[in-house]
XYZ file of C-alpha atoms in Angstrom:
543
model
C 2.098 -13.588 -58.968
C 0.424 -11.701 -56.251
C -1.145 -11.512 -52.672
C -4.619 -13.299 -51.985
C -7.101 -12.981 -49.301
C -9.210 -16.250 -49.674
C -9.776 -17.122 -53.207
C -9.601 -13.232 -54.472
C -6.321 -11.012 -55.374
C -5.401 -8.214 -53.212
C -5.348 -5.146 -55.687
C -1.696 -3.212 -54.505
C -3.122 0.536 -55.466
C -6.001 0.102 -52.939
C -5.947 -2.958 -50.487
C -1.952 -3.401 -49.502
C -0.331 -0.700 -48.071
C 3.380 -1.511 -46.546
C 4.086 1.399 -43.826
C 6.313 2.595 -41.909
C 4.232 4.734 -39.456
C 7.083 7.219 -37.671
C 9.575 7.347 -40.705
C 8.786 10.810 -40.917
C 8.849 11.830 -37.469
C 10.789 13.103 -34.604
C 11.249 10.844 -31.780
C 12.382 12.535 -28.559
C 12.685 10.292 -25.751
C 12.712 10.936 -21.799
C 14.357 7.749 -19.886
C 13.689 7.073 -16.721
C 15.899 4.113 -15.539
C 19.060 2.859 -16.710
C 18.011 -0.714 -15.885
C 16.363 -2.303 -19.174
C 13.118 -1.395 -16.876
C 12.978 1.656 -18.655
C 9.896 3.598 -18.359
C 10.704 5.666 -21.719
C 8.019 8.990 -22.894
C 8.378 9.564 -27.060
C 6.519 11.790 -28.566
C 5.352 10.624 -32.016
C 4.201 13.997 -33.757
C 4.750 15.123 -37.165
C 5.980 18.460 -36.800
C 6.107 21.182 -39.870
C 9.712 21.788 -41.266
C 9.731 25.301 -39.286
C 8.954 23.166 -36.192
C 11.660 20.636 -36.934
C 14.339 23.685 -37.470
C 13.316 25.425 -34.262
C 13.569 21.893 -32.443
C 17.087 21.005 -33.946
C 18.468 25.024 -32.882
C 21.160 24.394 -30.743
C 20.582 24.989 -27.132
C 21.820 27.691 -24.271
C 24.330 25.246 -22.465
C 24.549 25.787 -18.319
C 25.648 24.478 -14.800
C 29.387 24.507 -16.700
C 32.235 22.652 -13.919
C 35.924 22.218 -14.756
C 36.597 18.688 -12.901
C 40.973 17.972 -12.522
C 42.832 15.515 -10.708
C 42.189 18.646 -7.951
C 38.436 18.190 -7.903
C 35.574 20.549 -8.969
C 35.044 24.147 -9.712
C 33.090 26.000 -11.772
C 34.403 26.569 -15.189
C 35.931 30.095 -16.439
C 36.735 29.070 -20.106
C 35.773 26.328 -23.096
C 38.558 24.941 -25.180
C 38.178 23.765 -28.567
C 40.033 20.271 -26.916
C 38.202 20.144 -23.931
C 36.882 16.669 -22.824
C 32.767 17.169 -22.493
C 30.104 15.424 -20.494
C 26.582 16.682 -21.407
C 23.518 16.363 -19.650
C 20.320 16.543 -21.513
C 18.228 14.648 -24.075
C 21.149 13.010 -26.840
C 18.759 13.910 -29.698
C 19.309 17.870 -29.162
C 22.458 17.947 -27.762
C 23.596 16.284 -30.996
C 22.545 18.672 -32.609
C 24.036 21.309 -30.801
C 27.319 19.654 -30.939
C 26.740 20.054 -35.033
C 27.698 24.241 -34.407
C 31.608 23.136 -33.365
C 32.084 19.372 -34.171
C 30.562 18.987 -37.317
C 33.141 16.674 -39.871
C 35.370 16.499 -37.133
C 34.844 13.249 -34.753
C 36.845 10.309 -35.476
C 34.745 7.633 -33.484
C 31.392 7.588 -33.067
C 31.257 4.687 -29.955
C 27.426 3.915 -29.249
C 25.285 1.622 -26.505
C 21.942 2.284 -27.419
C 18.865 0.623 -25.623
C 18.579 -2.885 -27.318
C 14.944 -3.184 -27.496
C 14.656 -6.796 -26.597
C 11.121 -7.884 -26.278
C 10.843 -8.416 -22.814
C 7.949 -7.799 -20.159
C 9.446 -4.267 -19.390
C 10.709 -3.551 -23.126
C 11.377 0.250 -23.522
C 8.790 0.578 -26.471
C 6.413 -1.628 -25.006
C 4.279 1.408 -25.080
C 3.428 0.779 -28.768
C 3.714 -2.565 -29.439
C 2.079 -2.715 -32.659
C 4.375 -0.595 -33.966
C 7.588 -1.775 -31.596
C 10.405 -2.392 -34.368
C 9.484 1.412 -36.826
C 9.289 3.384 -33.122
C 12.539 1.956 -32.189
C 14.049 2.896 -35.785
C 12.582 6.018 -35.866
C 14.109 6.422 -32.522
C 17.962 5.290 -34.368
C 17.402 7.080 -37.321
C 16.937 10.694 -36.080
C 20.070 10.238 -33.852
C 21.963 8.414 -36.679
C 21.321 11.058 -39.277
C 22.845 14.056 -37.152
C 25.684 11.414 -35.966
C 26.850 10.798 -39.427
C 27.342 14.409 -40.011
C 29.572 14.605 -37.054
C 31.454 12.178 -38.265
C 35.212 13.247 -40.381
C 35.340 11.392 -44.144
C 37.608 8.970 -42.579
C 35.984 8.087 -39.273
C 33.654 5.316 -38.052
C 30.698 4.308 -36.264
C 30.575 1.632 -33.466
C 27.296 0.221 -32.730
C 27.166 -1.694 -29.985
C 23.602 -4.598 -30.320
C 22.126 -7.705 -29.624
C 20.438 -10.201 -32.085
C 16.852 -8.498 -31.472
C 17.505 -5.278 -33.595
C 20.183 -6.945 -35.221
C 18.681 -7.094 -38.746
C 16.398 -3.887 -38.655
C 19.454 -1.569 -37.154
C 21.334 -3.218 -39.931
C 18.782 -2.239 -43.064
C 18.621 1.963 -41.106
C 22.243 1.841 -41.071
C 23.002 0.731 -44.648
C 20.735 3.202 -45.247
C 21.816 6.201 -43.517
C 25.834 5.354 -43.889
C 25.711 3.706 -47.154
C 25.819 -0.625 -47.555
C 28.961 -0.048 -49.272
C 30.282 1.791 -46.001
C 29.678 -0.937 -43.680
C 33.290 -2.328 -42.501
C 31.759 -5.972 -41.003
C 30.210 -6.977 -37.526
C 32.307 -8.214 -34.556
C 30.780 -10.692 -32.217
C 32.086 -9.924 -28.949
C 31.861 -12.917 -25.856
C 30.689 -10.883 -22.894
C 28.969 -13.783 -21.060
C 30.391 -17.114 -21.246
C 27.963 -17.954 -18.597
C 24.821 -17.385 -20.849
C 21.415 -17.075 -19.296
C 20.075 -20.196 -17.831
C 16.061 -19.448 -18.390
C 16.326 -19.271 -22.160
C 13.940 -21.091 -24.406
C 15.935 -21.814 -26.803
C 20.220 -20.280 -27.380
C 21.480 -18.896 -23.982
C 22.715 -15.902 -25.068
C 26.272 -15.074 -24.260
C 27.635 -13.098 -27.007
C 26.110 -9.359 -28.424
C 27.740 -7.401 -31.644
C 29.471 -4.459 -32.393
C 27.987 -2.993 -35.968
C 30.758 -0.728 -37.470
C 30.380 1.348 -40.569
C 33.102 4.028 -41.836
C 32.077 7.415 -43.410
C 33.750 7.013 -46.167
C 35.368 3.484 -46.624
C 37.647 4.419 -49.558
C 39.350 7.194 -46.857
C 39.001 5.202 -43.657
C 41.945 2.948 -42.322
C 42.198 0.731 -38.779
C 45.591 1.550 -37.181
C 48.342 -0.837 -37.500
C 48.006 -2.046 -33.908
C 47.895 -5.524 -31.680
C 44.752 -5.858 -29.284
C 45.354 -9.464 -28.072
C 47.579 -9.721 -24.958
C 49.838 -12.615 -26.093
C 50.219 -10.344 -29.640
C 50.906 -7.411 -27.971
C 53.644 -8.897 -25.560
C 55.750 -9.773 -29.068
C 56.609 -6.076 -29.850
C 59.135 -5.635 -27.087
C 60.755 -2.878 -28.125
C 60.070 0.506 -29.022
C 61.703 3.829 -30.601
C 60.062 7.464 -31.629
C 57.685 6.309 -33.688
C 56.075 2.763 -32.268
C 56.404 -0.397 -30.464
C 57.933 -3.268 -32.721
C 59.729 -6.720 -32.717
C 62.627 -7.677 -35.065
C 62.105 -10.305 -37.405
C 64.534 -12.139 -40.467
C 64.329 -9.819 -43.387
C 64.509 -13.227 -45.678
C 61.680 -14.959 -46.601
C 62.437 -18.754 -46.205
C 59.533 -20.293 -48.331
C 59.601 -22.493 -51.487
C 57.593 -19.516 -53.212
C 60.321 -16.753 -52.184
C 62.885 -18.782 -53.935
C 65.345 -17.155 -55.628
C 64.122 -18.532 -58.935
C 60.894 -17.548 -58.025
C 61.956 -13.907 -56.397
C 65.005 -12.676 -58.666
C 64.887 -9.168 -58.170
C 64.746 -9.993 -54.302
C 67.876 -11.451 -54.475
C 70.914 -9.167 -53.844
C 73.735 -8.496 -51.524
C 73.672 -6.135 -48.233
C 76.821 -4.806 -46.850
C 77.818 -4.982 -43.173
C 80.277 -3.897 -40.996
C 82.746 -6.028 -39.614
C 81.375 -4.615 -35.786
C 77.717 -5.306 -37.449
C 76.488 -1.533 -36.770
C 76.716 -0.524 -40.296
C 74.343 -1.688 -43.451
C 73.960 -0.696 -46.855
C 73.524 -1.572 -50.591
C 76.689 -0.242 -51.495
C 79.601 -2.655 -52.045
C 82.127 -1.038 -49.064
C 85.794 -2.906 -49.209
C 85.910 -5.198 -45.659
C 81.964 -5.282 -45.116
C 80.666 -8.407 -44.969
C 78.617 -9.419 -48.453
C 75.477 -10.954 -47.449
C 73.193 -12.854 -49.663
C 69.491 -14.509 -48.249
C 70.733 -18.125 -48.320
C 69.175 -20.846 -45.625
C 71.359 -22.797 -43.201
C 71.203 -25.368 -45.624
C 72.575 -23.720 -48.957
C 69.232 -22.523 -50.545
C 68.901 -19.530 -52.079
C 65.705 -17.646 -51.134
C 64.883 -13.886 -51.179
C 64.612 -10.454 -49.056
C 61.422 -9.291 -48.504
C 61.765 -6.100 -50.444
C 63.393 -5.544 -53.847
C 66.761 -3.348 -53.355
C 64.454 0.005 -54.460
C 62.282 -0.897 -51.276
C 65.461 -1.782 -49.474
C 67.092 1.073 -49.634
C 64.304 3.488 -48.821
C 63.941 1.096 -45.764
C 67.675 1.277 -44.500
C 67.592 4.314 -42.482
C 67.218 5.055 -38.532
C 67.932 1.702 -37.855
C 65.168 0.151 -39.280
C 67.430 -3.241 -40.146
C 70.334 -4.608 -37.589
C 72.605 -7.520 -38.451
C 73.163 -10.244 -35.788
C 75.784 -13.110 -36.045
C 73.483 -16.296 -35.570
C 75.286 -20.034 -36.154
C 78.458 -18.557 -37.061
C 76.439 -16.550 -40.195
C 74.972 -12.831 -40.428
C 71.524 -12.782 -40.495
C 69.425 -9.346 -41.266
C 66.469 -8.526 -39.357
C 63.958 -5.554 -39.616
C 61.917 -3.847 -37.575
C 58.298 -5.416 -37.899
C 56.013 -3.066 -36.610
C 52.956 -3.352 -33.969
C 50.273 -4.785 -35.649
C 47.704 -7.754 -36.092
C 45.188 -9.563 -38.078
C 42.562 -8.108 -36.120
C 39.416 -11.285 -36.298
C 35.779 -10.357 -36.021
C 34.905 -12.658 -33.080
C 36.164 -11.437 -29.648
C 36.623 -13.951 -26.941
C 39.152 -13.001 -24.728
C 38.370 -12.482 -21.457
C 39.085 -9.228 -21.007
C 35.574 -8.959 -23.062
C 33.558 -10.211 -20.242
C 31.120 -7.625 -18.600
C 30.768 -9.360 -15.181
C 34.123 -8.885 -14.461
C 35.585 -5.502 -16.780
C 32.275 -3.981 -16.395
C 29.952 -4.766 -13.529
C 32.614 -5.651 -11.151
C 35.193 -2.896 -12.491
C 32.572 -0.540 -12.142
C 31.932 -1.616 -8.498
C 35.036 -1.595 -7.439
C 35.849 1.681 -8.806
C 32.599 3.522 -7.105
C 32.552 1.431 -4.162
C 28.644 0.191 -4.937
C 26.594 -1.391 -7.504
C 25.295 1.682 -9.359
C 24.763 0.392 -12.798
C 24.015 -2.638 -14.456
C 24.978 -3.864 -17.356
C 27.798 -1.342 -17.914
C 30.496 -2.955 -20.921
C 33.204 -4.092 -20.162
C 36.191 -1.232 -20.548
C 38.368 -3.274 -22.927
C 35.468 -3.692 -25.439
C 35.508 -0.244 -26.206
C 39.286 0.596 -25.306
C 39.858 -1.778 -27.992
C 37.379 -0.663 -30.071
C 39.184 3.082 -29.974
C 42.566 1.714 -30.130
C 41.983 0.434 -33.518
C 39.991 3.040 -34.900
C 41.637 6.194 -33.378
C 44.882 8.235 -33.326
C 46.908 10.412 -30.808
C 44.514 13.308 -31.200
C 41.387 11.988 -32.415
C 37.845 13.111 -31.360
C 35.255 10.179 -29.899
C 31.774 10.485 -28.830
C 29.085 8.133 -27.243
C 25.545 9.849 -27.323
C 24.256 6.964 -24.847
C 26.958 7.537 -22.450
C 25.348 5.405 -19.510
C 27.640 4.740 -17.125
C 30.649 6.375 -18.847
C 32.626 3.200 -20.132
C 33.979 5.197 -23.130
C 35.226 8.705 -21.656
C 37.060 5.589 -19.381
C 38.256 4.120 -21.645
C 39.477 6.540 -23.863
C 41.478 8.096 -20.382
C 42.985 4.557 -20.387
C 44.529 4.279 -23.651
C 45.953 7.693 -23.285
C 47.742 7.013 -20.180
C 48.696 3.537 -22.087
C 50.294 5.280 -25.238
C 50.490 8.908 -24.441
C 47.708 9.727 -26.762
C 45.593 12.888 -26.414
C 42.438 12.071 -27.863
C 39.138 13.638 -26.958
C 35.655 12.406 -25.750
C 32.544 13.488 -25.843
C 30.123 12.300 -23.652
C 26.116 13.021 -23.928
C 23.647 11.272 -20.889
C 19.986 12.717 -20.136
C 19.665 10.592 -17.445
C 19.907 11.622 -13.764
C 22.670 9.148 -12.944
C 25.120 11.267 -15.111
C 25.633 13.264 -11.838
C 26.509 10.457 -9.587
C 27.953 7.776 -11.422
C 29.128 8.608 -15.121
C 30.609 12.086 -13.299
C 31.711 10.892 -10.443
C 33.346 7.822 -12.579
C 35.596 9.692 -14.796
C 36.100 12.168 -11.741
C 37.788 9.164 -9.937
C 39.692 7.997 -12.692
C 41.265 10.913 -13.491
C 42.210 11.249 -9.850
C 43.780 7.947 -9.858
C 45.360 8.703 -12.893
C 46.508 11.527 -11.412
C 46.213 13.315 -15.012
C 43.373 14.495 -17.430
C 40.178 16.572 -17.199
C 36.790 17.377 -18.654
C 34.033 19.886 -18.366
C 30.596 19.054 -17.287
C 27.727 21.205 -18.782
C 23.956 20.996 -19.360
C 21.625 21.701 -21.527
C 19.175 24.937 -20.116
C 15.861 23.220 -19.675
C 12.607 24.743 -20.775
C 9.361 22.475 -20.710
C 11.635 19.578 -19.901
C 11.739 20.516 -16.341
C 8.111 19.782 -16.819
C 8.392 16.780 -18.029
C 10.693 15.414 -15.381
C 7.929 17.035 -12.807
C 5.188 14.933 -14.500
C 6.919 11.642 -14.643
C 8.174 12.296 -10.982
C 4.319 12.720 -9.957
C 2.643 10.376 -7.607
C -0.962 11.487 -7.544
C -3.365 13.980 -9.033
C -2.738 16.470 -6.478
C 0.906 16.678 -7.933
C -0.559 16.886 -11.561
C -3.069 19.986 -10.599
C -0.013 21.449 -9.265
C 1.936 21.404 -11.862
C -0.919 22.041 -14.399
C -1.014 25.362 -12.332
C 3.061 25.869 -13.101
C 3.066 25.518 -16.828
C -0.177 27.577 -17.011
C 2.245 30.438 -15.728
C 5.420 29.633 -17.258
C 5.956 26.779 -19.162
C 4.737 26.530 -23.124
C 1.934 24.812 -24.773
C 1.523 23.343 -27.747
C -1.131 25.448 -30.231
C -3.351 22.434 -30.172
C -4.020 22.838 -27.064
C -6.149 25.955 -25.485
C -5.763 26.792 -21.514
C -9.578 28.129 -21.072
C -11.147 25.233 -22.669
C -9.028 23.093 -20.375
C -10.202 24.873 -17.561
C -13.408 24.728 -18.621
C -13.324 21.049 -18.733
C -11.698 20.748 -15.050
C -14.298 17.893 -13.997
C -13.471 15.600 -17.386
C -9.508 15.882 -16.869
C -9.651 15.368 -13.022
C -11.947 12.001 -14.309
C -9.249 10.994 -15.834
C -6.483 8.201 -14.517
C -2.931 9.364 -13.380
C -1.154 7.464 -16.002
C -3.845 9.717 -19.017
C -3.659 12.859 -17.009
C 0.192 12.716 -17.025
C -0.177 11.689 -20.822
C -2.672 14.272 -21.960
C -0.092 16.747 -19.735
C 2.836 16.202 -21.939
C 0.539 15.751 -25.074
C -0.072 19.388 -23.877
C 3.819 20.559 -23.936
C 4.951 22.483 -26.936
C 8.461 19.733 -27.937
C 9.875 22.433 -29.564
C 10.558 24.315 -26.332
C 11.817 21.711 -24.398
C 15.150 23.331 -23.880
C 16.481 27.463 -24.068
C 17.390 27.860 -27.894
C 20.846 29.641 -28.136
C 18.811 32.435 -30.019
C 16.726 33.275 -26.940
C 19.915 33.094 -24.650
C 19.008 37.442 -24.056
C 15.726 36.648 -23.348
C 15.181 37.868 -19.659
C 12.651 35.297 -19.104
C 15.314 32.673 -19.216
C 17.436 34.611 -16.464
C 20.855 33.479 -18.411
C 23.740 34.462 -16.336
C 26.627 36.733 -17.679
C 28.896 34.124 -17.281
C 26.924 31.520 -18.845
C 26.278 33.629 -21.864
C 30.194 34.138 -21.646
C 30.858 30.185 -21.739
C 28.174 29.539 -24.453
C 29.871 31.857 -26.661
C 33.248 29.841 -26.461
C 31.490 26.605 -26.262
C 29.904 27.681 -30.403
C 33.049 29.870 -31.019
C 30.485 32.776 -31.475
C-alpha cells in the first residue's frame, strides 16, 4: 500500500512531505473592519525563542477610564474584581492578562472570525495556505487561553461549518479530545440565505471544551422559558417548584423499592414532618389513590438528611396527605438551540440597534446565546472573558444575568479594533446606565510600532508612505533584517514600487516584537509613561 504518481511509487523519505507551513509561528493580526470584509495584516515570521519571550512580555497598559451609571472619568485605582475592556491586539493582551488571571477565569466565551471562503475572506491573502494560517491564527490565542482558564472552567467557541472540522482537530489538541464536553447547534437564522448553492445556512455551533472534565460541572439551572416559568418559588438558596416525593411507577413499586417504603410523620396542622413515630401525627405511607403501594424517592437515610429548612411540606389532596419536596431549578439542557430568543436579527442586530440608536455592527449574536451560554457554565462570582469582543455581546450579557439573579461575576473584554471606542464602550456604557448599576474600566495597551502600522494601513498614496517612512526612521523600530542606509540608498526601487508592496515591504520592515511598550521598559523616558499610569499598571499586575 502506498501513493503513486503514474505507474511509479512515491518514496515517503524524499517525494511526500505533509506540512503544516505556520505551525511554528506567531501570527499577529491587525483587523481592519468588523464586517466579514476584513482587510486583515499577519505576519508569518519564525521568530527565535528570545524573540517569542520578548513578544509575549506583558505590556505598559494606558488611557485607563472608570465608566459608572454616572458616566466617565479617568480612573484612580485597579481592583482585583474590576470589569475590563481592553483595547489592543487579543494575542498580547492575552498574554498580559496571564500576570493576574492566570488559572483563574471560569468562561472563556469566544466569536472568532469564521473564515468562510468568500470573495472578501479574511485570509484570502494566502490562499494556498488558507485553512494552517487560520489555525495558526487559533492556536497561538488558544494556547495562552487555556492557561487562563481555572481546572474546572470551560471554553465556548462560537463557529460555522467552514472551520468546523479543522478548529475541532486544534482544539482536541490544545484542550485534550477527552476534554471536549459536545457541540451545540444554535438556530440563529430561520430565514437562511436565499443565494446558496446548495443548504441555506441558518444554524452555526458553539464548540465547548472544559479544562479539566473530571472537575468541571454545568449548574443545575433551566434556560428554556416555558422550563424556567415551572420553578415559581424561591428561598435563600434557589428558585424551585414542589413536586410528589412518591414515585408512582410500576418500577418504584414497593416490591421493587423496599427500603423506599416507610412511614413519615405529620402534624395534625401539616407544618411538622419527620421520621420519628410522634403520638397524634398523621402516619403516612406512599400508597396511590388506588391502593398501590409504591415508594419515596429517597431511602429514610436520604430522607432524613433531606427533612430540614423546609425542604418537604405536606398538603391534604382528595381527602389524603400527600408529601412534596422541593425540586430544584434545573433542566435537561439539549444540544440543539431553537428558541427564538437565539435569533440574531432580532436579539442581536436589532437589539443592538435599538440600544445605540444606529446600525453600527453587523452580525453581532444574539444576547441570549451567550447569556445562556454563561448561565450554565458560571456562578455568582465567576470570571468570563471574550478575546474577540466585537461588539460587546458578552460583557452584555454577563450585566444581564447579574441583574437577573444577583450574581457578581466578572468580564473581561479584549477588542483591537477601532469600534471598541464607539460601540462595544459606548454599549456596555448604556447598559449599565439603564441598569442603573455596574461598572468597568477601559484601558489600552501603550502602542509602539503599532501606531505605525495603523498609519500604514490608513495610507492613501505614496506621499503618505514617504512620510511615514520618514517617522519610523526617527522613532519607531526596525526589524535587524532590514538596514535604513541601504534603503535609502535604494529610494528610486522602493518609490517603483505599488502602494499595496510599499505598504507591505513597510511593515515587513517593523520589528513585531516592539509593537507595543513592554511593562519592563515602562521607566524608559522615551516612552513618556505618566506617573499615574505607572501607578495604575502597578495595581493592574499587583506589582
Amino acid at each position: 500500500i502506498g501513493l503513486i504518481e503514474g505507474d511509479e511509487y512515491l518514496s515517503l523519505k524524499k517525494d511526500v512531505v505533509l506540512s503544516w507551513p505556520y505551525k511554528d509561528c506567531v501570527l499577529e493580526g491587525g483587523q481592519t473592519k468588523e464586517d466579514g470584509k476584513r482587510n486583515e495584516i499577519f505576519w508569518n515570521e519564525t521568530l527565535a525563542p528570545d524573540d517569542i519571550s520578548r513578544l509575549f512580555e506583558p505590556k505598559v497598559i494606558t488611557c485607563f477610564k472608570r465608566i459608572d451609571k454616572n458616566g466617565e472619568k479617568s480612573a484612580k485605582e485597579i481592583k482585583d474584581n474590576n470589569n475590563l475592556i481592553i483595547k489592543g491586539n487579543n494575542l498580547l493582551a492575552l498574554h498580559s492578562l496571564k500576570e493576574k488571571f492566570r488559572g483563574k477565569v471560569k468562561l472563556i466565551y469566544i466569536d472568532p472570525p469564521y473564515n468562510t471562503g468568500t470573495e472578501d475572506d479574511t485570509f484570502a491573502y494566502n490562499n494556498s495556505f488558507k485553512h494552517s494560517t487560520w489555525l495558526t491564527f487559533m492556536k497561538n490565542r488558544l494556547d495562552v487561553a487555556k492557561d487562563l482558564l481555572k481546572e474546572d472552567g470551560f471554553i465556548a467557541i462560537a463557529i460555522d461549518h467552514v472551520e468546523l472540522y479543522y478548529l475541532g482537530s486544534i482544539a482536541d489538541e490544545i484542550f485534550g479530545r477527552e476534554n471536549r464536553i459536545g457541540l451545540v447547534t444554535i438556530l440563529h437564522n430561520p430565514k437562511g440565505r436565499n443565494q446558496s448553492k446548495f443548504f441555506s445556512a441558518n444554524s452555526e455551533f458553539m464548540m465547548i471544551y472544559a479544562k479539566n472534565i473530571l472537575k468541571a460541572n454545568f449548574r443545575n439551572v433551566a434556560i428554556s422559558d416555558d422550563v424556567k416559568e415551572s420553578f415559581d418559588q424561591e428561598d435563600d438558596i434557589s428558585k424551585f417548584r414542589y413536586e410528589p416525593f412518591m414515585r408512582a411507577r410500576t418500577a418504584w413499586s414497593r416490591e421493587n423499592r423496599p427500603k423506599n417504603w416507610y412511614p413519615i410523620y405529620v402534624s395534625k396542622d401539616l407544618k411538622k414532618i419527620t421520621h420519628e413515630k410522634i403520638s397524634g401525627y398523621h402516619e403516612v405511607f406512599p400508597i396511590t389513590n388506588d391502593g398501590k403501594g409504591m415508594a419515596w424517592k429517597n431511602i429514610k437515610e436520604s430522607f432524613i438528611e433531606l427533612n430540614e429548612n423546609n425542604y418537604f411540606i405536606a398538603k391534604k389532596e382528595k381527602g389524603e396527605i400527600r408529601i412534596h419536596h422541593k425540586y430544584r431549578e434545573q433542566q435537561v439542557l439539549k444540544n440543539v438551540w431553537t428558541d427564538k430568543k437565539y435569533q440574531s436579527e432580532f436579539h442581536g442586530t436589532n437589539l443592538l440597534k435599538k440600544l445605540m440608536g444606529d446600525n453600527l455592527f453587523s452580525y453581532p449574536k444574539s444576547l441570549y446565546a451567550v447569556l445562556d451560554t454563561i448561565k450554565i457554565m458560571t456562578s455568582d462570582n465567576d470570571i468570563i472573558l471574550d478575546f474577540f469582543g466585537g461588539s460587546g455581546t458578552t460583557a452584555h450579557a454577563v450585566l444581564e444575568l447579574n441583574k437577573e439573579d444577583g450574581g457578581k461575576r466578572q468580564f473581561i473584554i479584549c477588542e483591537q479594533m477601532d469600534y471598541v471606542e464607539n460601540v462595544t464602550k459606548e454599549r456596555v456604557k448604556k447598559v449599565i446606565k439603564n441598569n442603573k448599576d455596574g461598572e468597568f474600566v477601559y484601558c489600552e495597551l501603550l502602542k509602539c510600532n503599532e501606531q505605525y502600522i495603523d498609519k500604514i494601513k490608513k495610507s492613501k498614496n505614496k506621499s503618505d508612505i514617504k512620510k511615514i517612512w520618514t517617522e519610523i526612521k526617527d522613532k519607531g523600530y526596525l526589524s535587524y533584517k532590514f538596514d535604513i542606509k541601504k534603503i535609502d540608498a535604494s529610494a528610486k526601487d522602493f518609490e517603483s514600487l505599488s502602494l499595496d508592496d510599499q505598504k507591505r515591504f513597510l511593515l515587513e520592515a517593523l520589528d513585531k516584537n516592539q509593537l507595543y511598550v513592554n511593562l519592563g521598559d515602562i521607566d524608559d523616558k522615551d516612552y513618556k509613561v505618566s506617573v499615574e499610569d505607572k501607578k495604575l499598571n502597578k495595581m493592574f499586575y499587583n506589582k
